Coordinates of C-alpha atoms in Angstrom, one line a residue:
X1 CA 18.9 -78.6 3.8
X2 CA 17.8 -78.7 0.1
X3 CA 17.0 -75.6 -1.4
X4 CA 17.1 -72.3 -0.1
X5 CA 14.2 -71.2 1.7
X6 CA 14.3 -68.5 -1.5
X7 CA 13.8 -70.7 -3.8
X8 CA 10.8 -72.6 -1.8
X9 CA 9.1 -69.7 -1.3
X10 CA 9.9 -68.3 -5.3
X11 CA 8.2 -71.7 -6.2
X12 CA 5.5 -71.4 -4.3
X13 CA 4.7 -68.2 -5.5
X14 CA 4.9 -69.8 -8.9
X15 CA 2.5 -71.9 -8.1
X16 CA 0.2 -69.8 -6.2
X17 CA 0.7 -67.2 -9.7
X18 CA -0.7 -70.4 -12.0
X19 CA -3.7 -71.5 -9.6
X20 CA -5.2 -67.7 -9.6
X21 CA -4.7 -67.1 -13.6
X22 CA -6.3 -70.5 -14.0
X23 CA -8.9 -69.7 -11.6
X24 CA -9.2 -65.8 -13.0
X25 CA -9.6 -67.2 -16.8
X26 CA -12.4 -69.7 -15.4
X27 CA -14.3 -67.1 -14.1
X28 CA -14.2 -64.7 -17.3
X29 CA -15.7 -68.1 -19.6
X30 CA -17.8 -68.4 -17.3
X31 CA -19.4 -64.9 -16.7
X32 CA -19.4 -65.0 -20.6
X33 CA -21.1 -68.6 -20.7
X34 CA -23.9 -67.0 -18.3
X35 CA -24.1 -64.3 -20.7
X36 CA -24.6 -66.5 -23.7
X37 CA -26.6 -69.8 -22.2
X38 CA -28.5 -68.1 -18.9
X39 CA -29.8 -71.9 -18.7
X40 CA -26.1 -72.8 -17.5
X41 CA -26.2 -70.4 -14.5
X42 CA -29.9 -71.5 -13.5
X43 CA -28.0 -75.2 -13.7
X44 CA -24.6 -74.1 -12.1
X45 CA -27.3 -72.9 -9.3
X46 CA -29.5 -75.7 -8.8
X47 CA -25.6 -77.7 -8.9
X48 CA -25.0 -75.9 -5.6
X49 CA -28.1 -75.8 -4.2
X50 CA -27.8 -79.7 -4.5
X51 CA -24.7 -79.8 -3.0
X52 CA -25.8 -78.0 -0.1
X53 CA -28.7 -80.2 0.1
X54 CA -26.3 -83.1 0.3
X55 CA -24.2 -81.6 3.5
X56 CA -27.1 -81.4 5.1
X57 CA -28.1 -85.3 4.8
X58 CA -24.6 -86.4 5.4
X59 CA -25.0 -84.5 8.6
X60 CA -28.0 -85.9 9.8
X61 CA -27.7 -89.7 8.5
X62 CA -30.2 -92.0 9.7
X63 CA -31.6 -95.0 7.6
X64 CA -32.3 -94.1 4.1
X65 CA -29.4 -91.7 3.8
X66 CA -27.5 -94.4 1.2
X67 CA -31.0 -93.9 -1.0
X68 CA -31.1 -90.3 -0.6
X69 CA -27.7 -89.8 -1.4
X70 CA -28.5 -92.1 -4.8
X71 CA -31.1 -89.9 -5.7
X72 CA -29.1 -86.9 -5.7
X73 CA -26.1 -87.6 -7.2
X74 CA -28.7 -89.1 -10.3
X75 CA -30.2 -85.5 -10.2
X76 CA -26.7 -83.6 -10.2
X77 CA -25.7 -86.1 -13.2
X78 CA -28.4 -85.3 -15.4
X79 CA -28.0 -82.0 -14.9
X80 CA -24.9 -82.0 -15.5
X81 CA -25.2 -84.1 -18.9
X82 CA -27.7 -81.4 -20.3
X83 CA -25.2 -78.6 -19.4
X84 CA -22.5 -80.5 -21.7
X85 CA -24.8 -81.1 -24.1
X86 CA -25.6 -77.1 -24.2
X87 CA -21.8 -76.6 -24.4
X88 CA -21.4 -79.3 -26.8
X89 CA -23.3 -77.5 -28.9
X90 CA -21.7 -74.2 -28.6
X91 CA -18.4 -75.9 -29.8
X92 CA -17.0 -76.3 -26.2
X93 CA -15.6 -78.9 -24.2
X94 CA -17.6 -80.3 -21.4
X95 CA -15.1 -79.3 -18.6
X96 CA -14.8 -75.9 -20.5
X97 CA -16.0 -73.5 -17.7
X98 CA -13.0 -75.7 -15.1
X99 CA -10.1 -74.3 -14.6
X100 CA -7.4 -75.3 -16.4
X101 CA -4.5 -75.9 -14.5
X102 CA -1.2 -76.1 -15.7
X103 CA -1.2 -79.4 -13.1
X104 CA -3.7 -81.2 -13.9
X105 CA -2.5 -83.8 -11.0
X106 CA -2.7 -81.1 -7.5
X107 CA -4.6 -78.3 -9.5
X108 CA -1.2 -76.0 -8.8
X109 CA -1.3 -76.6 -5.1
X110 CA 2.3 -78.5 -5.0
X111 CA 1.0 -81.1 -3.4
X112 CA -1.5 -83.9 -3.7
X113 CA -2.7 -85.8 -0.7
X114 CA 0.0 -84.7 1.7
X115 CA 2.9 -85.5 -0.8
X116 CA 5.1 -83.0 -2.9
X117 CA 3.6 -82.8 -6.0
X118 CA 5.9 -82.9 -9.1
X119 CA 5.6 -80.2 -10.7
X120 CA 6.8 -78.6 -7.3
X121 CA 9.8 -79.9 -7.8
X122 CA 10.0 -79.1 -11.1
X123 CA 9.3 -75.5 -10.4
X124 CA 12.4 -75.7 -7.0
X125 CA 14.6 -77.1 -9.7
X126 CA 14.0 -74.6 -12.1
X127 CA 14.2 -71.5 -10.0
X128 CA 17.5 -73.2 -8.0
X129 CA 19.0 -73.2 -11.4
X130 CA 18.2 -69.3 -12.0
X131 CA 19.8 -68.4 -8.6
X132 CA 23.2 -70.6 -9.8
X133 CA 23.0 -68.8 -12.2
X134 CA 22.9 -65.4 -11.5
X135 CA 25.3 -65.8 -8.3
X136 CA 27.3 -67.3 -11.1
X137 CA 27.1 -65.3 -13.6
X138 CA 27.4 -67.6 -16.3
X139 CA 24.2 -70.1 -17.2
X140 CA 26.3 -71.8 -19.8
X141 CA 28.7 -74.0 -18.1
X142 CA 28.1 -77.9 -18.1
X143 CA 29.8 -81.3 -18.3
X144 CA 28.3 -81.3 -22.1
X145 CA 30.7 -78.4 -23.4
X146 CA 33.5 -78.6 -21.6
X147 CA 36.0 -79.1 -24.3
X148 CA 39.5 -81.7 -23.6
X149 CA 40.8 -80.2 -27.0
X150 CA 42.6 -76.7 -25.5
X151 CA 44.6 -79.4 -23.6
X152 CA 48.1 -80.9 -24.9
X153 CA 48.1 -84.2 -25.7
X154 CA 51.9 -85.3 -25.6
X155 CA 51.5 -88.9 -25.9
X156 CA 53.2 -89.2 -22.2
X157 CA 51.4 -91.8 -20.2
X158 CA 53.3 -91.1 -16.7
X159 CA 50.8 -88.6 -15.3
X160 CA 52.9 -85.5 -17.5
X161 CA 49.9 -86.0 -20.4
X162 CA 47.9 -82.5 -19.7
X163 CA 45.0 -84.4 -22.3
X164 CA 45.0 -87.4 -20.0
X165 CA 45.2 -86.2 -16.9
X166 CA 42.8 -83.6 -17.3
X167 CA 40.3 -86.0 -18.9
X168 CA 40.8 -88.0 -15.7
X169 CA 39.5 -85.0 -13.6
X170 CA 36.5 -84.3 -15.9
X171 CA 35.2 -87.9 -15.6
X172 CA 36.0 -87.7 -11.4
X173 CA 34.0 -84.4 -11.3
X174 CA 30.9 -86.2 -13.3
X175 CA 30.8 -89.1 -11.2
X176 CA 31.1 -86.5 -8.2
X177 CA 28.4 -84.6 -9.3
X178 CA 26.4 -87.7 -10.3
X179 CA 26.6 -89.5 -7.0
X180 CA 26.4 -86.6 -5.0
X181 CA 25.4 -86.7 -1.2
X182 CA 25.5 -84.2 1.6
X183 CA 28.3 -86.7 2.6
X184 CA 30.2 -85.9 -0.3
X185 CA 34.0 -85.0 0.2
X186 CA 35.3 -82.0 -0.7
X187 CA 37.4 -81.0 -3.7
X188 CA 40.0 -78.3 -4.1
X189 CA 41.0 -77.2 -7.7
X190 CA 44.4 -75.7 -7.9
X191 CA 46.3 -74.4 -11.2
X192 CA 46.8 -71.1 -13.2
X193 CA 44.1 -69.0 -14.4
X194 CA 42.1 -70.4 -17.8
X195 CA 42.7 -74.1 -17.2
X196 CA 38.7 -74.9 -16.9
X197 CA 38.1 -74.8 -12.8
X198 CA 35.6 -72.2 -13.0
X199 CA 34.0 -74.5 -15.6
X200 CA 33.8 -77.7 -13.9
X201 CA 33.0 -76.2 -10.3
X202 CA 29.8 -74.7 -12.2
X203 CA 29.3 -77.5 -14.3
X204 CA 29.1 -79.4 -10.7
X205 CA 26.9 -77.2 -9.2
X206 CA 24.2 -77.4 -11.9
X207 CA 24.4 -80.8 -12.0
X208 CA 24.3 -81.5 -8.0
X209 CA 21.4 -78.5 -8.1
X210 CA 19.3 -80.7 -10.6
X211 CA 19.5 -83.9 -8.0
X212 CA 17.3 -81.5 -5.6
X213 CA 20.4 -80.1 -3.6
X214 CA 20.9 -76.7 -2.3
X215 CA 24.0 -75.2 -4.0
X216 CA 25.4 -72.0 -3.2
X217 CA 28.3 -70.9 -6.4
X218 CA 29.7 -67.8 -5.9
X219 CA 33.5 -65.8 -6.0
X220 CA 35.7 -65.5 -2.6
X221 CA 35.4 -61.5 -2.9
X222 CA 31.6 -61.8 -2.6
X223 CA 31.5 -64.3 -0.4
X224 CA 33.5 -62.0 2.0
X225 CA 31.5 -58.9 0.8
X226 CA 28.4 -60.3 1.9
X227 CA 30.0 -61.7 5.5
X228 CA 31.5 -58.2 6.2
X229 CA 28.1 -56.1 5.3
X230 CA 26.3 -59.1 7.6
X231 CA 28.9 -58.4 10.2
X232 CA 29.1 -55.0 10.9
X233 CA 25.7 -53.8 9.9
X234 CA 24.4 -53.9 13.4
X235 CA 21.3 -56.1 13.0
X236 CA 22.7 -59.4 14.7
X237 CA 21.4 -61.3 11.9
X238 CA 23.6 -64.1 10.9
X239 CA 21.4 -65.3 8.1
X240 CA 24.0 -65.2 5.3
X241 CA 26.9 -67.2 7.1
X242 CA 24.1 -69.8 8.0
X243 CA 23.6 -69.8 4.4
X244 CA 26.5 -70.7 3.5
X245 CA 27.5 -73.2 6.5
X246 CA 24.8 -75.0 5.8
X247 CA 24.2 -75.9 2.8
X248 CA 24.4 -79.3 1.2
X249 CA 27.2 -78.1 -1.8
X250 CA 29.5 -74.4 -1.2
X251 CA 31.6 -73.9 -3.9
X252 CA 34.0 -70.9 -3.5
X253 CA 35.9 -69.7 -7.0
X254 CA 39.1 -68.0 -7.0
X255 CA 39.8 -68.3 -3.6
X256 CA 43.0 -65.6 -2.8
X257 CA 41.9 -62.8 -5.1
X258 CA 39.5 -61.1 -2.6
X259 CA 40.6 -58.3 -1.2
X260 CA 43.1 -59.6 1.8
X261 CA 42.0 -58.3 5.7
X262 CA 42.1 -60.2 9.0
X263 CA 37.8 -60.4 8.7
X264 CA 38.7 -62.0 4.9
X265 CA 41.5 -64.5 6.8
X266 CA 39.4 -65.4 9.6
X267 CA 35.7 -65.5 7.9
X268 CA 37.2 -67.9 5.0
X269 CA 38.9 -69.9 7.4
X270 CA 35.9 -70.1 10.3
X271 CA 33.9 -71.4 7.2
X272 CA 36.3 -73.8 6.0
X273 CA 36.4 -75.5 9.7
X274 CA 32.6 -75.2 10.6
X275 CA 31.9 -76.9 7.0
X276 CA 34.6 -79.7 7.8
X277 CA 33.4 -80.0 11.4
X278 CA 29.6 -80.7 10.3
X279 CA 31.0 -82.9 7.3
X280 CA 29.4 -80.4 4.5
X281 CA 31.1 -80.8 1.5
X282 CA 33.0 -77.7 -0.3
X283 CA 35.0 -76.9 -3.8
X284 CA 37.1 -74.3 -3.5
X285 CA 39.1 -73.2 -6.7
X286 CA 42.0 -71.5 -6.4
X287 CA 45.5 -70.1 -8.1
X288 CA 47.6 -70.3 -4.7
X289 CA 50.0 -73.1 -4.4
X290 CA 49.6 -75.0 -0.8
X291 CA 53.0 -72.4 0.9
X292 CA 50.7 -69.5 -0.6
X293 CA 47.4 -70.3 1.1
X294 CA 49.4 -70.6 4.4
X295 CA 51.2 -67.6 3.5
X296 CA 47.7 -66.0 2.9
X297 CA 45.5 -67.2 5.5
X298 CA 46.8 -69.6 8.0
X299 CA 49.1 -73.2 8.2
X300 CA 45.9 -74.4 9.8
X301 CA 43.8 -73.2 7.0
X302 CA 46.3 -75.0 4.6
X303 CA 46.8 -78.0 6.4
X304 CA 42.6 -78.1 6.1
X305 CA 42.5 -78.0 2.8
X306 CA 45.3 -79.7 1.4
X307 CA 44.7 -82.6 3.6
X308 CA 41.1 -83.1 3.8
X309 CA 40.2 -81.8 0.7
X310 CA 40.1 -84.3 -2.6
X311 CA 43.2 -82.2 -4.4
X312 CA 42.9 -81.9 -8.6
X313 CA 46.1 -80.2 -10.0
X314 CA 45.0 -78.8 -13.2
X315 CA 47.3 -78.1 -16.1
X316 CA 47.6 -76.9 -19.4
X317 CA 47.8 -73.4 -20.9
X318 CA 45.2 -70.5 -20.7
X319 CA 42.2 -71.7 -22.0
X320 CA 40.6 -68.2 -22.8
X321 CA 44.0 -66.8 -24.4
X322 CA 43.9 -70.5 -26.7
X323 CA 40.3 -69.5 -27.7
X324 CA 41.0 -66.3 -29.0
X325 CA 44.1 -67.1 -30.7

């Protein structure tokens, strides 16, 4: 799936923005140019004239079109040598009166030759990374600052050491990230409030959104929100649960503390299944211990998670409380 079909059409309206300023600009210089050197616009005239010229031989071939065509591309490049050396003298550039691009490589069409154009995906990346981040909320979560300090390090070296073991998750969820595939498996996060899930789910998703995949990030409650007002608006439209069912990466945060109601139950749980059915991967972070999700939402649900799901116990104490200590 990629991107969302939002973020295509944002980037190609990006694009489309860049071409006509370019263009725009290139016509002001050049009704100036006119203005100041009315020998360019006889030129730029006698340029088109040629060109015109030209279709018209290439149409009707015959013997001597090679010659013909010699002869005319001479004439168009003495004219346009004396136009450069008008501009030249003005101070300007030779290509002064084209427009300049901010891609010089497809001219801001996004693609070149039938191929995807870089800057493209340069632009998808960019404007993927803006949606994370306001369904987020937070643009400032990453692998780079996510600090192992707030976590005890007790010297243990059975698996008790919070520093160790937590370290141990950090470096699993970058080579996660890093190697991701839509083949990926899927992660729960399960531990207290403040221990860093939040932080490395999102540090994830930016990471997996910068390899060209489409992530959807965003909190259980709005996650059902947005499924109920889909639902029982009326307007058959399932867009938003094909949204999130098909994406390459959903990560749902704080799973349990939207509001609880058999549409919550069942939508979470229907998405949880279709996901694992079409072997899409999911995160889900969550403060419910395995008896509480089945307590919550079903044994079935549960017994999904907890045993298809790569499970990272986190420890420690409340991060936020340490910080502002």
């Amino acid at each position: 799936m990629a991107y969302s079909s939002e973020v295509y059409a944002t980037a190609k309206r990006v694009l489309e923005e860049r071409r006509t300023s370019a263009e725009r600009l290139a016509s002001l210089k050049k009704a100036d140019i006119y203005a100041r050197f009315p020998e360019i616009r006889k030129m730029d005239a006698e340029l088109s004239k040629n060109m015109a010229a030209l279709s018209v031989l290439i149409l009707r071939g015959g013997k001597d079109l090679s010659s013909a065509l010699d002869e005319m591309e001479e004439k168009n490049a003495e004219i346009k040598k004396q136009k450069s050396a008008i501009l030249a003298a003005g101070g300007l550039s030779a290509d002064y009166l084209e427009p300049q691009y901010t891609c010089a490589k497809c001219s801001d069409l996004g693609r070149k030759n039938g191929i995807l154009c870089s800057c493209y995906k340069e632009v998808c990346r960019t404007e993927a990374q803006k949606e994370l981040a306001k369904s987020s909320g937070s643009a400032v979560c990453s692998f780079d600052n996510f600090s192992l300090e707030y976590y005890v390090d007790n010297g243990a070296c059975d698996g008790t050491n919070p520093r160790r073991k937590m370290n141990n998750y950090y470096n699993f969820c970058i080579n996660y990230a890093n190697s991701f595939s839509p083949d990926s498996s899927s992660i729960v996060m399960i531990g207290k409030t403040g221990l860093g899930k939040t932080h490395l789910s999102l540090s994830i998703a930016k990471t997996v959104t910068d390899g060209g995949f489409g992530v959807v990030y965003l909190p259980a409650q709005k996650l059902v929100s947005g499924l109920e007002r889909e639902h029982f608006s009326g307007s058959g439209s399932d867009a938003l649960l094909q949204k999130y069912t098909k994406c390459d990466l959903l990560i749902i945060d704080d799973l349990g503390a939207e509001f609880q109601s058999s549409f919550a139950n069942s939508a979470i749980g229907n998405l949880i299944n279709e996901r694992l059915y079409e072997n899409r991967p999911t995160i889900i972070s969550t403060n419910l211990s395995g008896k509480e999700l089945a307590e919550r939402y079903s044994e079935r649900t549960a017994s999904r998670i907890l045993g298809e799901y790569k499970k990272l116990y986190f420890v420690g104490e409340d991060i936020r409380f340490l910080k502002n200590r």
